[in-house]
Tab-separated table of N, CA and C in Angstrom:
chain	number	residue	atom	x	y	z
W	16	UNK	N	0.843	-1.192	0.000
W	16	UNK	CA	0.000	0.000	0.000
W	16	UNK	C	0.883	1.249	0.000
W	17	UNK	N	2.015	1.059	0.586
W	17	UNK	CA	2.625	2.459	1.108
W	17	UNK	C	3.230	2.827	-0.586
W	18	UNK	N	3.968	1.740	-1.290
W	18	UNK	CA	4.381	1.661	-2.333
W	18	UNK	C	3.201	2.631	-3.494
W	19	UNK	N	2.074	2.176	-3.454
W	19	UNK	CA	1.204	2.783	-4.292
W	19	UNK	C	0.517	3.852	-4.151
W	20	UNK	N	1.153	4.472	-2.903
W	20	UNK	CA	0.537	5.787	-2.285
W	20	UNK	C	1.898	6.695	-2.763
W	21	UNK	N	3.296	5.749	-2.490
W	21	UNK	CA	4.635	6.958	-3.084
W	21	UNK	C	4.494	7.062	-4.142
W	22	UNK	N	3.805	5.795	-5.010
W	22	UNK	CA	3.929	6.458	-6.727
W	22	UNK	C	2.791	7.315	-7.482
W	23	UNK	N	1.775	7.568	-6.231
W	23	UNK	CA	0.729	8.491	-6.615
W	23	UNK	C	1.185	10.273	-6.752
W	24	UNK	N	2.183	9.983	-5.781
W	24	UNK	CA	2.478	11.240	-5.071
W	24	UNK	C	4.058	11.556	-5.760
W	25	UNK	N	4.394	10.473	-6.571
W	25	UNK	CA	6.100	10.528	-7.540
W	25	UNK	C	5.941	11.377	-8.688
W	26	UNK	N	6.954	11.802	-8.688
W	26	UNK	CA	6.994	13.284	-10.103
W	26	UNK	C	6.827	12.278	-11.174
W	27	UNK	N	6.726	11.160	-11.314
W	27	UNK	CA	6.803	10.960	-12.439
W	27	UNK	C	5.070	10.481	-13.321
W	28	UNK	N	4.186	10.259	-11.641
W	28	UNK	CA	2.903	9.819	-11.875
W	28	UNK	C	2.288	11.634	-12.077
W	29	UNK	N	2.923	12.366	-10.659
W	29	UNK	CA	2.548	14.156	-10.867
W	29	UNK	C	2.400	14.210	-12.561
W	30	UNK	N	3.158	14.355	-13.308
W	30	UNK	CA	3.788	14.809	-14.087
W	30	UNK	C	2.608	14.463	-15.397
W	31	UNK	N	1.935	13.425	-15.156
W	31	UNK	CA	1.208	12.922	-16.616
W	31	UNK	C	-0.602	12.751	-15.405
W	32	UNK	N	-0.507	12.597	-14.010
W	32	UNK	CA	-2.009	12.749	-13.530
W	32	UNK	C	-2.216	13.923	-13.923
W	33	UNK	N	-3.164	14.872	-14.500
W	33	UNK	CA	-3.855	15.753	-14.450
W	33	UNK	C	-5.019	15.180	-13.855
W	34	UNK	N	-6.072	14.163	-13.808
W	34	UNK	CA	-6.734	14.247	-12.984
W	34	UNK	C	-6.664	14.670	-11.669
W	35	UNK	N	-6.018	13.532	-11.269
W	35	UNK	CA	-5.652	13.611	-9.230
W	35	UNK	C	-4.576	15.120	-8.938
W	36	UNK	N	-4.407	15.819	-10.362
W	36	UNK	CA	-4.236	17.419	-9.916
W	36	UNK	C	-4.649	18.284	-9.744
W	37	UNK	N	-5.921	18.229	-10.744
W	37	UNK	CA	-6.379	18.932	-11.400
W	37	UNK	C	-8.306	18.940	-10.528
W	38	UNK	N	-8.694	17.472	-9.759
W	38	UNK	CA	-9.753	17.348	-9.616
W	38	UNK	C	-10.114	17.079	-8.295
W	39	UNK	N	-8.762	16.341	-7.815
W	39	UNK	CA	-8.530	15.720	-6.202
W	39	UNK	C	-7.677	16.738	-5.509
W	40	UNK	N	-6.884	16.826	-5.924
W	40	UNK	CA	-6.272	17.717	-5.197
W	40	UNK	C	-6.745	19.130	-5.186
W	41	UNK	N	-6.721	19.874	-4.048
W	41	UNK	CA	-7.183	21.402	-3.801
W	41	UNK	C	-6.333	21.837	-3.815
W	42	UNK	N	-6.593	23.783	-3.852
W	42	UNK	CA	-5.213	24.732	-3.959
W	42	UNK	C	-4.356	24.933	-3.284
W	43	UNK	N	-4.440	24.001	-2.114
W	43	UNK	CA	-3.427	23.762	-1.497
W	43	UNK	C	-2.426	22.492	-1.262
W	44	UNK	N	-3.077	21.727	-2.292
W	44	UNK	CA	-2.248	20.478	-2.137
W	44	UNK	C	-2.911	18.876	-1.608
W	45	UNK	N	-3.713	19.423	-1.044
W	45	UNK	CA	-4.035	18.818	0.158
W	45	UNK	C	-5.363	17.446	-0.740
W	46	UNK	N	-5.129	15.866	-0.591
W	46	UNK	CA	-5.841	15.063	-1.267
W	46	UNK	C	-7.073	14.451	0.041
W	47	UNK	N	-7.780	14.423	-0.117
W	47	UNK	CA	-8.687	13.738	1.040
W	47	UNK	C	-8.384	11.828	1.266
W	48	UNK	N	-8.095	11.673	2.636
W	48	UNK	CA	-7.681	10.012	2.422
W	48	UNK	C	-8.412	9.199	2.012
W	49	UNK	N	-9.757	9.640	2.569
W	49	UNK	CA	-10.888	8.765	2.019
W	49	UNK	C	-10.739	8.702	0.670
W	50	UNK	N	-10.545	9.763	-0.298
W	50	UNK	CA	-11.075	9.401	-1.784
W	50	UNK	C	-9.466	8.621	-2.205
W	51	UNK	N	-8.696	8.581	-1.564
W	51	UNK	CA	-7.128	7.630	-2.116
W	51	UNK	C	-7.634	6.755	-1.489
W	52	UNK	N	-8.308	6.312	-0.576
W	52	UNK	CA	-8.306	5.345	-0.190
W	52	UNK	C	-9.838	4.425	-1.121
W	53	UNK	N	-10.146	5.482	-1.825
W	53	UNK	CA	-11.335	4.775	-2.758
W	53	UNK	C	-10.801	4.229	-4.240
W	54	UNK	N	-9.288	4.709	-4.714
W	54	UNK	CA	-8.743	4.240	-6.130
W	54	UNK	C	-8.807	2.802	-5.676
W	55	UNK	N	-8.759	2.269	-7.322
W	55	UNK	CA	-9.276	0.931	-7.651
W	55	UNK	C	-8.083	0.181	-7.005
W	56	UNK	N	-6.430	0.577	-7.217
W	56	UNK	CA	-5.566	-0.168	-6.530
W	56	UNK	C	-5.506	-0.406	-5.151
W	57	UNK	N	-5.388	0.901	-4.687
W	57	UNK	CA	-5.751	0.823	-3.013
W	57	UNK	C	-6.863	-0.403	-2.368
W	58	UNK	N	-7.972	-0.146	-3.005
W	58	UNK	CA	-8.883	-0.982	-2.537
W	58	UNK	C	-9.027	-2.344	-2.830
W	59	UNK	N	-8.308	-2.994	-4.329
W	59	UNK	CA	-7.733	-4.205	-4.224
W	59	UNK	C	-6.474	-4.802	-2.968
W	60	UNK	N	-6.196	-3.795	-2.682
W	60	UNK	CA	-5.124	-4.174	-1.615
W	60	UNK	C	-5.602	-4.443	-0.263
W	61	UNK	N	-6.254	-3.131	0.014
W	61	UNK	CA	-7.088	-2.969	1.445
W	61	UNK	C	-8.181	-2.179	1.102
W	62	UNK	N	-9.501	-2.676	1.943
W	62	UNK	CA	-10.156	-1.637	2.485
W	62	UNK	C	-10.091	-0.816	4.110
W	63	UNK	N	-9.275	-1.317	4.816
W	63	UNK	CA	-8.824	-1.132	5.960
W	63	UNK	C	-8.042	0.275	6.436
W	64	UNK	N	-9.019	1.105	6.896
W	64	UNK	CA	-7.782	2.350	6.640
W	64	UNK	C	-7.099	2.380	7.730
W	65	UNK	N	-6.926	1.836	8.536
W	65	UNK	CA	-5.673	2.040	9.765
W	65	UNK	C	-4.302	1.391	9.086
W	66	UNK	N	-4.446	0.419	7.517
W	66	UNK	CA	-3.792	0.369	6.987
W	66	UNK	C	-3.315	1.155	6.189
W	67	UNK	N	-4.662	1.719	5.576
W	67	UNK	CA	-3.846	3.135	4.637
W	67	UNK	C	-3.435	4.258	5.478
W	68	UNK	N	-3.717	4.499	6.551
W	68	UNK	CA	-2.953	5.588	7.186
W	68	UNK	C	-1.925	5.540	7.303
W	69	UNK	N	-1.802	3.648	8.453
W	69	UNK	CA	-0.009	3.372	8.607
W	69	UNK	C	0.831	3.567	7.149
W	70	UNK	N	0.475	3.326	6.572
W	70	UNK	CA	0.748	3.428	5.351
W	70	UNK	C	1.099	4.973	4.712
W	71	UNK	N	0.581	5.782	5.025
W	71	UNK	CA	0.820	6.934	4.592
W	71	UNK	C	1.936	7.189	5.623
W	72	UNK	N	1.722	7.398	6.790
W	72	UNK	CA	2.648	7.461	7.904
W	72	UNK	C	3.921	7.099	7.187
W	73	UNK	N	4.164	6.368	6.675
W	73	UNK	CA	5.517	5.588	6.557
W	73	UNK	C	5.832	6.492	5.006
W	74	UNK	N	5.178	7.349	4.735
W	74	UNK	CA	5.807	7.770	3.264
W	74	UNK	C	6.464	8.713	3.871
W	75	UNK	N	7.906	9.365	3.715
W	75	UNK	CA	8.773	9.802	3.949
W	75	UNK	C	8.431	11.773	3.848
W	76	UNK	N	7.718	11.443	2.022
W	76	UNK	CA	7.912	12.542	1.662
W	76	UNK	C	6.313	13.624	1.577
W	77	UNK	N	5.673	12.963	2.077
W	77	UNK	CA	4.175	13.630	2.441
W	77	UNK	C	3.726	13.952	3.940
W	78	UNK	N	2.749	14.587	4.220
W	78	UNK	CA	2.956	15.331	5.670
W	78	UNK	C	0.975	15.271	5.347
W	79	UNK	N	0.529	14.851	6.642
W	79	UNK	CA	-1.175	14.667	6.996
W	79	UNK	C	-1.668	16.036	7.665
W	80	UNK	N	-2.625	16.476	7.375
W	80	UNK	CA	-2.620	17.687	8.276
W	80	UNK	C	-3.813	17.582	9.465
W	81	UNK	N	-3.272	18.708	9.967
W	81	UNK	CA	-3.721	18.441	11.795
W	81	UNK	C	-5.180	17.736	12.074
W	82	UNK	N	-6.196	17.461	11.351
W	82	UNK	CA	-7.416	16.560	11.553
W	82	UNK	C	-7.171	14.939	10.882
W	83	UNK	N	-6.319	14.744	10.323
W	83	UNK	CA	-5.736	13.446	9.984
W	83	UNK	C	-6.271	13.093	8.740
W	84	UNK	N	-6.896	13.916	7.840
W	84	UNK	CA	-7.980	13.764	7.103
W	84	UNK	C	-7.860	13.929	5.277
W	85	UNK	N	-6.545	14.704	5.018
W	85	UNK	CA	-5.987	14.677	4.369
W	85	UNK	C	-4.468	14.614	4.156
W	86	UNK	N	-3.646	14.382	2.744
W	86	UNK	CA	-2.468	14.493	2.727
W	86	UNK	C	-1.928	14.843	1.319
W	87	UNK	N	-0.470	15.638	2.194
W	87	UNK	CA	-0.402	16.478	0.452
W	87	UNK	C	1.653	15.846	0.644
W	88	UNK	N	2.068	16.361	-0.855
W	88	UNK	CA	3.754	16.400	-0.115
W	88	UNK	C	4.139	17.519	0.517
W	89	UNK	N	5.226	16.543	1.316
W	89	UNK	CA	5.803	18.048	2.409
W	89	UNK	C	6.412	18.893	1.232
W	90	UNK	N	7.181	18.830	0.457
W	90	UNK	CA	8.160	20.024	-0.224
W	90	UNK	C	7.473	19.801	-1.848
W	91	UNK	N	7.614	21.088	-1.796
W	91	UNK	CA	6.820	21.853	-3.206
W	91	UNK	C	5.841	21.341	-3.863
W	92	UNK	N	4.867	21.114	-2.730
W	92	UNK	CA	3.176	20.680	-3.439
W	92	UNK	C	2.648	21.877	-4.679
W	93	UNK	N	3.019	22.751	-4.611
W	93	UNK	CA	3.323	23.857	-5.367
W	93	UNK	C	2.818	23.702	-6.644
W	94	UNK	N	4.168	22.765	-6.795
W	94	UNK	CA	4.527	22.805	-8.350
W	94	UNK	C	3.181	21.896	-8.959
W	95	UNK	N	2.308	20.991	-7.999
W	95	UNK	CA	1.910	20.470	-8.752
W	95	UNK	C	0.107	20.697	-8.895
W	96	UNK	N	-0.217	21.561	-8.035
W	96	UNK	CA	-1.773	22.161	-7.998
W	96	UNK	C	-1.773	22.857	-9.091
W	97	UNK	N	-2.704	22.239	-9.872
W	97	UNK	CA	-3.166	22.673	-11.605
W	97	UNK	C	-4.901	23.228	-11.503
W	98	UNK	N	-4.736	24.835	-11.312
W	98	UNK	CA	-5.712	25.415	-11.620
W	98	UNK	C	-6.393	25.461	-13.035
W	99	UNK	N	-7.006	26.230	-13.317
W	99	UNK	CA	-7.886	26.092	-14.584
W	99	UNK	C	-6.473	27.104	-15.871
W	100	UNK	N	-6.099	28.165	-14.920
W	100	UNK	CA	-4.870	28.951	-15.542
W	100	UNK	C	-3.810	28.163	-16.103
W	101	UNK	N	-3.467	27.650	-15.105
W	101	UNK	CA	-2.533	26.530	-14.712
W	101	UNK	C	-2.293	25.586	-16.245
W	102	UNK	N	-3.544	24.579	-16.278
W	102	UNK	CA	-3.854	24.069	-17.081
W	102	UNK	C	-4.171	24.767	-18.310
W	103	UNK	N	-3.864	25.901	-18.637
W	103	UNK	CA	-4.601	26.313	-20.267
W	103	UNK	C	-3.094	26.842	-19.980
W	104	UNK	N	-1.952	26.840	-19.607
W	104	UNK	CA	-0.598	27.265	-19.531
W	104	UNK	C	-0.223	25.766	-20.126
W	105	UNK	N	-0.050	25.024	-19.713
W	105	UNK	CA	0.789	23.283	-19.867
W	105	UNK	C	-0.095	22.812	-21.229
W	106	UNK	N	-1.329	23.092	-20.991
W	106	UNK	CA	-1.956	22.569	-22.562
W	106	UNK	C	-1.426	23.590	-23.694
W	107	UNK	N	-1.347	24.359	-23.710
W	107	UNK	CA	-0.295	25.682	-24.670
W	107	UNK	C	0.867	24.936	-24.950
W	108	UNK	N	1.745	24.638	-23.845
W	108	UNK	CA	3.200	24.604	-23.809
W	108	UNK	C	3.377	23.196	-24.701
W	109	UNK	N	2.100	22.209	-23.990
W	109	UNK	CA	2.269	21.197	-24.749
W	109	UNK	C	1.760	20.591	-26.292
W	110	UNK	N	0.881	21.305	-26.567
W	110	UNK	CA	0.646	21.401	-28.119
W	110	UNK	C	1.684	21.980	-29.375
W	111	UNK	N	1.719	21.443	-30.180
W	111	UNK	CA	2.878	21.994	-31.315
W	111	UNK	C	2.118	23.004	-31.965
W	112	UNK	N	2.856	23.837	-32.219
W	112	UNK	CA	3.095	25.555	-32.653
W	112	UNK	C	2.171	25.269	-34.049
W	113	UNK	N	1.275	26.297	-34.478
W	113	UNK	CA	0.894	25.881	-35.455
W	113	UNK	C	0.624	27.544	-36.363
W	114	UNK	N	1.126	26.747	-37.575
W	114	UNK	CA	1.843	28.034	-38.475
W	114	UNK	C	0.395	28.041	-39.553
């Protein structure tokens, strides 16, 4: 579990989720456990959340905030909260130039 919670939260899953950026996550970063704890992998694994918590607990690089209720990463959640701006910036950048 802990494994599939670091690669939710890995630049390399960031980088191509626009959903879970763009829809789950708020402007501050911050993902609700319940709804990670509702993806289809998670819940093949466990439905047990004292497992997905321990589980979060043990990720190094994410931090729960003070009602236990959500979790975002500790360093530069920043970069990856995709507003509506946000997103019509990266969809620009990523479309080819057209003459």
């Amino acid at each position: 579990v802990q494994t599939q919670i670091d690669y939710y939260f890995g630049r390399e899953n960031l980088i191509k989720d626009v959903f879970l950026r763009s829809r789950i996550m708020n402007e501050e970063g911050w993902v609700q456990i319940h709804v990670l704890a509702g993806f289809r992998r998670i819940q093949n694994m466990t439905t047990d959340m004292s497992i997905i918590n321990e589980a979060i607990a043990g990720c190094s690089k994410l931090e729960i905030d003070a009602g236990s209720a959500s979790v975002r990463l500790k360093d530069d959640w920043q970069e990856w909260v995709l507003t509506p701006g946000k997103m019509e910036e990266q969809g620009q950048a990523a479309s080819p130039a057209r003459s």
